mmCIF file of C-alpha atoms in Angstrom:
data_model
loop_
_atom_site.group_PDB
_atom_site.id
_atom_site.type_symbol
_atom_site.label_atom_id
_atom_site.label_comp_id
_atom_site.label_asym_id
_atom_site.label_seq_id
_atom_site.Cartn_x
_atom_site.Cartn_y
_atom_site.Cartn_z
ATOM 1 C CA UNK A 1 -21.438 -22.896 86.817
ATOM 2 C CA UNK A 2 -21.489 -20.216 84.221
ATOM 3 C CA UNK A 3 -23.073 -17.321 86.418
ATOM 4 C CA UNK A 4 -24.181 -14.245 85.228
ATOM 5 C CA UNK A 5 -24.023 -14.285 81.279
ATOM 6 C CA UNK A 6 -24.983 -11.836 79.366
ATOM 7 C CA UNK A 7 -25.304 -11.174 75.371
ATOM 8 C CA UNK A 8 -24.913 -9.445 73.447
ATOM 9 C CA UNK A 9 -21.305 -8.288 74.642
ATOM 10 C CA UNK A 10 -21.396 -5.163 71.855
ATOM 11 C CA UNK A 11 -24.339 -3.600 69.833
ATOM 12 C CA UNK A 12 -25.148 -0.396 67.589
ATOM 13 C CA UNK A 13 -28.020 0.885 67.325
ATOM 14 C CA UNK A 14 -29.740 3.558 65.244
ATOM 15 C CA UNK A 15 -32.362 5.255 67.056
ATOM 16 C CA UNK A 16 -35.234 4.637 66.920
ATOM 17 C CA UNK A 17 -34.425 0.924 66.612
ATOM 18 C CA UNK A 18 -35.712 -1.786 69.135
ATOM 19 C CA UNK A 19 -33.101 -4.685 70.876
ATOM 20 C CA UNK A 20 -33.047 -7.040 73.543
ATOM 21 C CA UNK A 21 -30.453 -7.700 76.310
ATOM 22 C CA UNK A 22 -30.362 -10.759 77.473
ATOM 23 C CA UNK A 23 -29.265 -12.036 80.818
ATOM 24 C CA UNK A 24 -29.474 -15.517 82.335
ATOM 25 C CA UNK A 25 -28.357 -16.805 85.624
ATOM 26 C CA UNK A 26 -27.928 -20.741 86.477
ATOM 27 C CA UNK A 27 -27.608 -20.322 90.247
ATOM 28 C CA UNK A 28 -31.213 -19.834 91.019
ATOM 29 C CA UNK A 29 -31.505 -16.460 92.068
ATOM 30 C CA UNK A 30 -34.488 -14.995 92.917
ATOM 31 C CA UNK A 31 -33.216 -11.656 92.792
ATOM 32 C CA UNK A 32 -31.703 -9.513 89.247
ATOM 33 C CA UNK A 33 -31.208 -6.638 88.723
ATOM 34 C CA UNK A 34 -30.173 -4.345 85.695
ATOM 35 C CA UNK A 35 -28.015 -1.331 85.761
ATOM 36 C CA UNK A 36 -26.248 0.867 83.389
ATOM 37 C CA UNK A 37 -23.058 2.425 84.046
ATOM 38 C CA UNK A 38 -21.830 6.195 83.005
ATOM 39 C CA UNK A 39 -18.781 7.933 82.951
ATOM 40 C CA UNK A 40 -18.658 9.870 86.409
ATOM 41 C CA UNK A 41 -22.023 8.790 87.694
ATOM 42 C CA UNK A 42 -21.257 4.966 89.110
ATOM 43 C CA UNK A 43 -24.175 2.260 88.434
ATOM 44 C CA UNK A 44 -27.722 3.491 88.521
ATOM 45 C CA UNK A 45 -30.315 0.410 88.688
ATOM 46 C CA UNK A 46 -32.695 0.366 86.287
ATOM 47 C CA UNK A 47 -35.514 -2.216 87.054
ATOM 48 C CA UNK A 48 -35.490 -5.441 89.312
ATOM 49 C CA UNK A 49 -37.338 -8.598 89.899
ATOM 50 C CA UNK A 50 -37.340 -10.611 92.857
ATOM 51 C CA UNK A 51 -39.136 -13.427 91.324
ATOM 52 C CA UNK A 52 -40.651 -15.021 88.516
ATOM 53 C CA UNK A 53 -43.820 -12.773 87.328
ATOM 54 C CA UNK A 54 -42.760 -9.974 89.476
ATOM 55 C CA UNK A 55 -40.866 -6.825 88.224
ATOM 56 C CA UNK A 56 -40.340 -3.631 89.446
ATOM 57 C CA UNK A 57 -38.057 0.172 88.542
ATOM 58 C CA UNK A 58 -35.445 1.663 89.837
ATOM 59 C CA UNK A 59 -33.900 4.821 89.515
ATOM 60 C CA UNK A 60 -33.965 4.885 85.909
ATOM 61 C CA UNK A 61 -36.745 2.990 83.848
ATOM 62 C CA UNK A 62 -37.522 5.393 81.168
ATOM 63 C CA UNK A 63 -37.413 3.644 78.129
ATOM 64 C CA UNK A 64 -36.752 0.109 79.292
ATOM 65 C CA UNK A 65 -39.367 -2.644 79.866
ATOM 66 C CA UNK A 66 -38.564 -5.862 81.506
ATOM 67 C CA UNK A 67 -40.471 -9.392 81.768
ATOM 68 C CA UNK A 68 -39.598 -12.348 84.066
ATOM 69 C CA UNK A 69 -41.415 -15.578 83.216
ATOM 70 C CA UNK A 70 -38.368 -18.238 84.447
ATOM 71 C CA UNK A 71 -35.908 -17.934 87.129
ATOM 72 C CA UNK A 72 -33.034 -17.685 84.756
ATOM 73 C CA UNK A 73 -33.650 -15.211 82.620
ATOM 74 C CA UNK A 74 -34.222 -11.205 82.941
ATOM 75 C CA UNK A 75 -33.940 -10.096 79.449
ATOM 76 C CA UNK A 76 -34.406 -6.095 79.240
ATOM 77 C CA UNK A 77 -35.633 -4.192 76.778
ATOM 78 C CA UNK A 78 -35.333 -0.951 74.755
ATOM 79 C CA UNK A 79 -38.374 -0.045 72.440
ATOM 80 C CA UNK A 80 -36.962 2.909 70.892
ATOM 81 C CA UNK A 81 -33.653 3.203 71.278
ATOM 82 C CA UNK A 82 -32.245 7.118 71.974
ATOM 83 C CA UNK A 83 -28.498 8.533 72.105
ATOM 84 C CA UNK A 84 -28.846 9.015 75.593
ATOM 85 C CA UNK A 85 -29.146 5.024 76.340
ATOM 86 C CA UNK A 86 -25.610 4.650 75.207
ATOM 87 C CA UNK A 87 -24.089 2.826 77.870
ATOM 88 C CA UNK A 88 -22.893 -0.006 79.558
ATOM 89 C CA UNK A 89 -25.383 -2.098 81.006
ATOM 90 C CA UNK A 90 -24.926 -4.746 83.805
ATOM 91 C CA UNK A 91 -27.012 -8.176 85.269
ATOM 92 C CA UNK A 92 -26.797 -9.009 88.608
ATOM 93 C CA UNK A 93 -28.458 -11.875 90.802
ATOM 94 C CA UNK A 94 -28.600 -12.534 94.582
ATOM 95 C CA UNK A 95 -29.941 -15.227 96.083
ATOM 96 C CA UNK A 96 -32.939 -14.614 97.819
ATOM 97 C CA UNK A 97 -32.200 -15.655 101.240
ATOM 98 C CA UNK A 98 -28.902 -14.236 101.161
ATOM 99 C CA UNK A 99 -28.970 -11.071 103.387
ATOM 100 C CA UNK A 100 -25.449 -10.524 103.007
ATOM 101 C CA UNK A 101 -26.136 -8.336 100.205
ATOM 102 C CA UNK A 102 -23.162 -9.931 97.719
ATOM 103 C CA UNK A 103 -24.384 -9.668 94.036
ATOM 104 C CA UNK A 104 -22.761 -11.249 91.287
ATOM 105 C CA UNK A 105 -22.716 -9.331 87.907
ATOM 106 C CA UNK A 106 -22.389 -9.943 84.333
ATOM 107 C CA UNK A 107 -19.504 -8.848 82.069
ATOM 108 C CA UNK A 108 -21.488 -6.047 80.969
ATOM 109 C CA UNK A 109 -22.900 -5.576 77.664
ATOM 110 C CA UNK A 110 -21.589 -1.858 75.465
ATOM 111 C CA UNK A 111 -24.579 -0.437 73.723
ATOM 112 C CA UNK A 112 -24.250 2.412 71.959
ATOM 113 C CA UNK A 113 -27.290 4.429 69.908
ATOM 114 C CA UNK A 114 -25.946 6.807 66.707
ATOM 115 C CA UNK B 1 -32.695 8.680 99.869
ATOM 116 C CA UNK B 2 -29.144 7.424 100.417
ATOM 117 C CA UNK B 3 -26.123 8.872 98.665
ATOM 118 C CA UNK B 4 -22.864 7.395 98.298
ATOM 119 C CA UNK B 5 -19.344 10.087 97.477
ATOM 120 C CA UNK B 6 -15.917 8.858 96.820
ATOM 121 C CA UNK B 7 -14.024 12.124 96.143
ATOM 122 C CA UNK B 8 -11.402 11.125 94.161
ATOM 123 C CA UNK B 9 -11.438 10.448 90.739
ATOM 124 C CA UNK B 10 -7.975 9.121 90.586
ATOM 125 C CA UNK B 11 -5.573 7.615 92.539
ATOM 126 C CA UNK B 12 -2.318 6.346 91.910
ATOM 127 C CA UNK B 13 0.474 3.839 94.055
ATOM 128 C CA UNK B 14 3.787 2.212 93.416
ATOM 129 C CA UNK B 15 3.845 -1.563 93.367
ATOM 130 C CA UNK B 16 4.442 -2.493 97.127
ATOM 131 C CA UNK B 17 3.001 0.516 98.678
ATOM 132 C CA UNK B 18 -0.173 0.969 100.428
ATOM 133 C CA UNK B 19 -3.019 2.941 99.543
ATOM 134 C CA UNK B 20 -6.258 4.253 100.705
ATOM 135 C CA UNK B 21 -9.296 4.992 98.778
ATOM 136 C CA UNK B 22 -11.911 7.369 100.440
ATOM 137 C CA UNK B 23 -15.556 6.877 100.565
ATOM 138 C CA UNK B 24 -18.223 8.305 102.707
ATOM 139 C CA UNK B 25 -22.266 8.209 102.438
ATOM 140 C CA UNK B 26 -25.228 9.505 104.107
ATOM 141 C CA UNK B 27 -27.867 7.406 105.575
ATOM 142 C CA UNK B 28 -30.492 8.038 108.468
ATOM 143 C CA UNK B 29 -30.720 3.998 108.730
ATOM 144 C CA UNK B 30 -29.024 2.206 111.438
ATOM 145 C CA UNK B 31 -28.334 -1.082 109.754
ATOM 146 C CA UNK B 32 -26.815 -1.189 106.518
ATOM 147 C CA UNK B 33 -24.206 -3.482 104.438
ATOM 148 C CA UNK B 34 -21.438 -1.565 102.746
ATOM 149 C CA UNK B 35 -18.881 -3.131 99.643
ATOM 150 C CA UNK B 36 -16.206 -2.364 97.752
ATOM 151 C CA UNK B 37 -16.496 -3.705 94.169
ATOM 152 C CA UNK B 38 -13.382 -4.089 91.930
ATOM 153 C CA UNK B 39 -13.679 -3.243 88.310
ATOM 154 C CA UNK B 40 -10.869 -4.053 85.773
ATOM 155 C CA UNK B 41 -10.744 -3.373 82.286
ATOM 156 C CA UNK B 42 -12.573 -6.714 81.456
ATOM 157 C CA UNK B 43 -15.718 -4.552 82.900
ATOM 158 C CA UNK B 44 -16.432 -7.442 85.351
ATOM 159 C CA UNK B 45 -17.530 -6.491 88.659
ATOM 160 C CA UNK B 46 -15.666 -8.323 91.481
ATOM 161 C CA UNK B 47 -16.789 -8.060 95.004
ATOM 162 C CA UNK B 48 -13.423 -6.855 96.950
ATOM 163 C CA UNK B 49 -14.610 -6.383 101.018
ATOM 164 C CA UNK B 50 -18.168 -6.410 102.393
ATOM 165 C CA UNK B 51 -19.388 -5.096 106.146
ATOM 166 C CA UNK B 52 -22.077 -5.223 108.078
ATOM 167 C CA UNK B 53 -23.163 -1.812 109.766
ATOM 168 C CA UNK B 54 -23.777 -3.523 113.498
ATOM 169 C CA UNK B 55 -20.203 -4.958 113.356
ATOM 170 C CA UNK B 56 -17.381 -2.849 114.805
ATOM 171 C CA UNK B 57 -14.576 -4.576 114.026
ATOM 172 C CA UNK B 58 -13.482 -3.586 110.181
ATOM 173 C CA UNK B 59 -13.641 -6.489 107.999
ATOM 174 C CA UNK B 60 -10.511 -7.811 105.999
ATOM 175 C CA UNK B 61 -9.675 -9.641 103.305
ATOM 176 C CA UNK B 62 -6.265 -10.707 102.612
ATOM 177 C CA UNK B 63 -4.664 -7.518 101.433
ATOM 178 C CA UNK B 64 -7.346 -5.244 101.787
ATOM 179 C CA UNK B 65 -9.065 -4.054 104.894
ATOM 180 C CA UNK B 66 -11.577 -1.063 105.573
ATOM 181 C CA UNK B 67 -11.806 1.719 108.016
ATOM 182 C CA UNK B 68 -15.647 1.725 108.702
ATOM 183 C CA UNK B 69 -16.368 4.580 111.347
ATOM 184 C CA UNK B 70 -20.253 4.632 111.532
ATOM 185 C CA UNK B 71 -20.603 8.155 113.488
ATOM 186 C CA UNK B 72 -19.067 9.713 111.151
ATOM 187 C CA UNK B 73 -20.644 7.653 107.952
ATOM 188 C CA UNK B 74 -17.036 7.173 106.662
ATOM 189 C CA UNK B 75 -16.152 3.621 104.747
ATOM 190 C CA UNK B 76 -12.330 3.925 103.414
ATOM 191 C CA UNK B 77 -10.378 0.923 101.554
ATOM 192 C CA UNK B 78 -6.720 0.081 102.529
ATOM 193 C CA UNK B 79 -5.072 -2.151 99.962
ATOM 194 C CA UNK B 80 -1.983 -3.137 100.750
ATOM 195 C CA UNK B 81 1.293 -4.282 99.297
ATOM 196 C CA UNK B 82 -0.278 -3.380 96.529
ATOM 197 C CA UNK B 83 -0.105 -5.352 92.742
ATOM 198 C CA UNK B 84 0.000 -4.158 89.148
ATOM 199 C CA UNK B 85 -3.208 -6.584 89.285
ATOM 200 C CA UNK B 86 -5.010 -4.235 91.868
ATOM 201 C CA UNK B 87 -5.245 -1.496 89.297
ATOM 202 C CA UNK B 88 -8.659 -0.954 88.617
ATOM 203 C CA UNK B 89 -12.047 1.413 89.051
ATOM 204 C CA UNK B 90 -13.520 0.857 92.714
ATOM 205 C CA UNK B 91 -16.646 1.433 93.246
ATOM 206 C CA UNK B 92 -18.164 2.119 97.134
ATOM 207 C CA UNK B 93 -21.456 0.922 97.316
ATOM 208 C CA UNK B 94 -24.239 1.193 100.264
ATOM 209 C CA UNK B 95 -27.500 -1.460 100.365
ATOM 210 C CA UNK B 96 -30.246 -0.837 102.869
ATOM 211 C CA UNK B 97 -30.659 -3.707 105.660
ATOM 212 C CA UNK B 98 -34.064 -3.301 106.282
ATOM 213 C CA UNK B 99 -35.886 -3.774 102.741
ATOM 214 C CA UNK B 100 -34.845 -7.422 102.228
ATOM 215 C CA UNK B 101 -34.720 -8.839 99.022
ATOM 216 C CA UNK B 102 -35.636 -5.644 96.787
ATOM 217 C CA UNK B 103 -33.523 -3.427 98.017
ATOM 218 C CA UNK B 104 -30.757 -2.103 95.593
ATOM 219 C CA UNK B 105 -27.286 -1.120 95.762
ATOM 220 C CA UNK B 106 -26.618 2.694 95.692
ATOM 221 C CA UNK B 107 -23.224 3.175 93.440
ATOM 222 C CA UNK B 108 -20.241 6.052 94.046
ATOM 223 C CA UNK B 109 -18.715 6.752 90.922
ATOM 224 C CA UNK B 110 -16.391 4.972 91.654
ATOM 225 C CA UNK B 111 -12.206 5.437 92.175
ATOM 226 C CA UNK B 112 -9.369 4.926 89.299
ATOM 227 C CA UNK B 113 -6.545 3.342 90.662
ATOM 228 C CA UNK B 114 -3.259 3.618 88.614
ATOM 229 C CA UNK B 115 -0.594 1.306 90.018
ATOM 230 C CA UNK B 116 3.245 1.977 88.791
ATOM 231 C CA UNK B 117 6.342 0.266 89.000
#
């Protein structure tokens, strides 16, 4: 089993300019999650699903959408990319009958907006 | 709202030694689950040491063990005999019991560790 994979690993943006992230899981989890990660403030989630066709935000979901239509996949979005979404984002899963709370992350993906 | 604080920014052991890396958080829930996550400089985030908020014995795992005293909302990582391959960011991280499935992980910001021969 692959896990959590993510892609890209790197990306530049210009701002202003749109990109996916994409993030797939083969251990059919209904829960993922996406986070981004700065320098002295830890993770901060950004927007969840707990299911196919349902999505919600966290603490952070300006300027990120998010679909789920399979399982497998939670790709997030940024329409308009701004310097302040430089950052390192993360996918994580959990099984959704799995109450011990263990999520299993992606090797992060580096995004940085000029 | 929860909040999670690990107070040191950096931390640094000699190979064999023990360490211990602080964490406390503030809840008014009664059940919880608390972790330790393990991030090298691959970026990849490795579950270290999970426990459960009802349990009062401190979990361990191999090498590293936590002090988890509840009254005083206080979750602190031993790692013992400690390896060049322990060094590492660790993050302390608090999840809710009672909102099942959707309930997210609240982050620290997390604890350098520097291990030196």
């Amino acid at each position: 089993n692959a896990g959590v994979t993510q892609t890209p690993k790197f990306q530049v943006l210009k701002t202003g300019q749109s990109m996916t992230l994409q993030c797939a899981q083969d251990m059919n989890h209904e829960y993922m999650s996406w986070y981004r990660q700065d320098p002295g403030m830890g993770l901060r989630l950004i927007h969840y699903s707990v299911g196919a066709g349902i999505t919600d935000q966290g603490e952070v979901p300006n300027g990120y959408n998010v679909s789920r239509s399979t399982t497998e996949d939670f790709p997030l979005r940024l329409l308009s990319a701004a310097p302040s979404q430089t950052s390192v984002y993360f996918c994580a899963s959990r099984g959704g009958d799995s109450f011990t709370g263990e999520l299993f992350f992606g090797e992060g993906s580096r995004l940085t907006v000029l | 709202a929860q909040t999670v604080t690990q107070s040191q920014p950096e931390m640094s052991v000699q190979e064999a030694e023990t360490v211990t890396l602080s964490c406390t958080y503030d809840t008014s829930e009664s059940d919880y689950y608390l972790f330790w996550y393990k991030q090298p400089p691959s970026r990849q985030m490795i579950l270290v040491i999970r426990q459960e908020a009802y349990k009062q014995q401190n979990a361990t795992e191999n090498r590293f063990s936590v002090n988890f005293q509840k009254a005083a909302k206080s979750f602190s990582l031993k790692i013992s005999d400690s390896q060049l391959g322990d060094a590492a960011m660790y993050f302390c991280a608090y999840r809710s019991f009672s909102t099942g499935t959707a309930s997210k992980l609240t982050f620290g910001t997390g604890t350098r560790l520097q291990v030196t021969l």
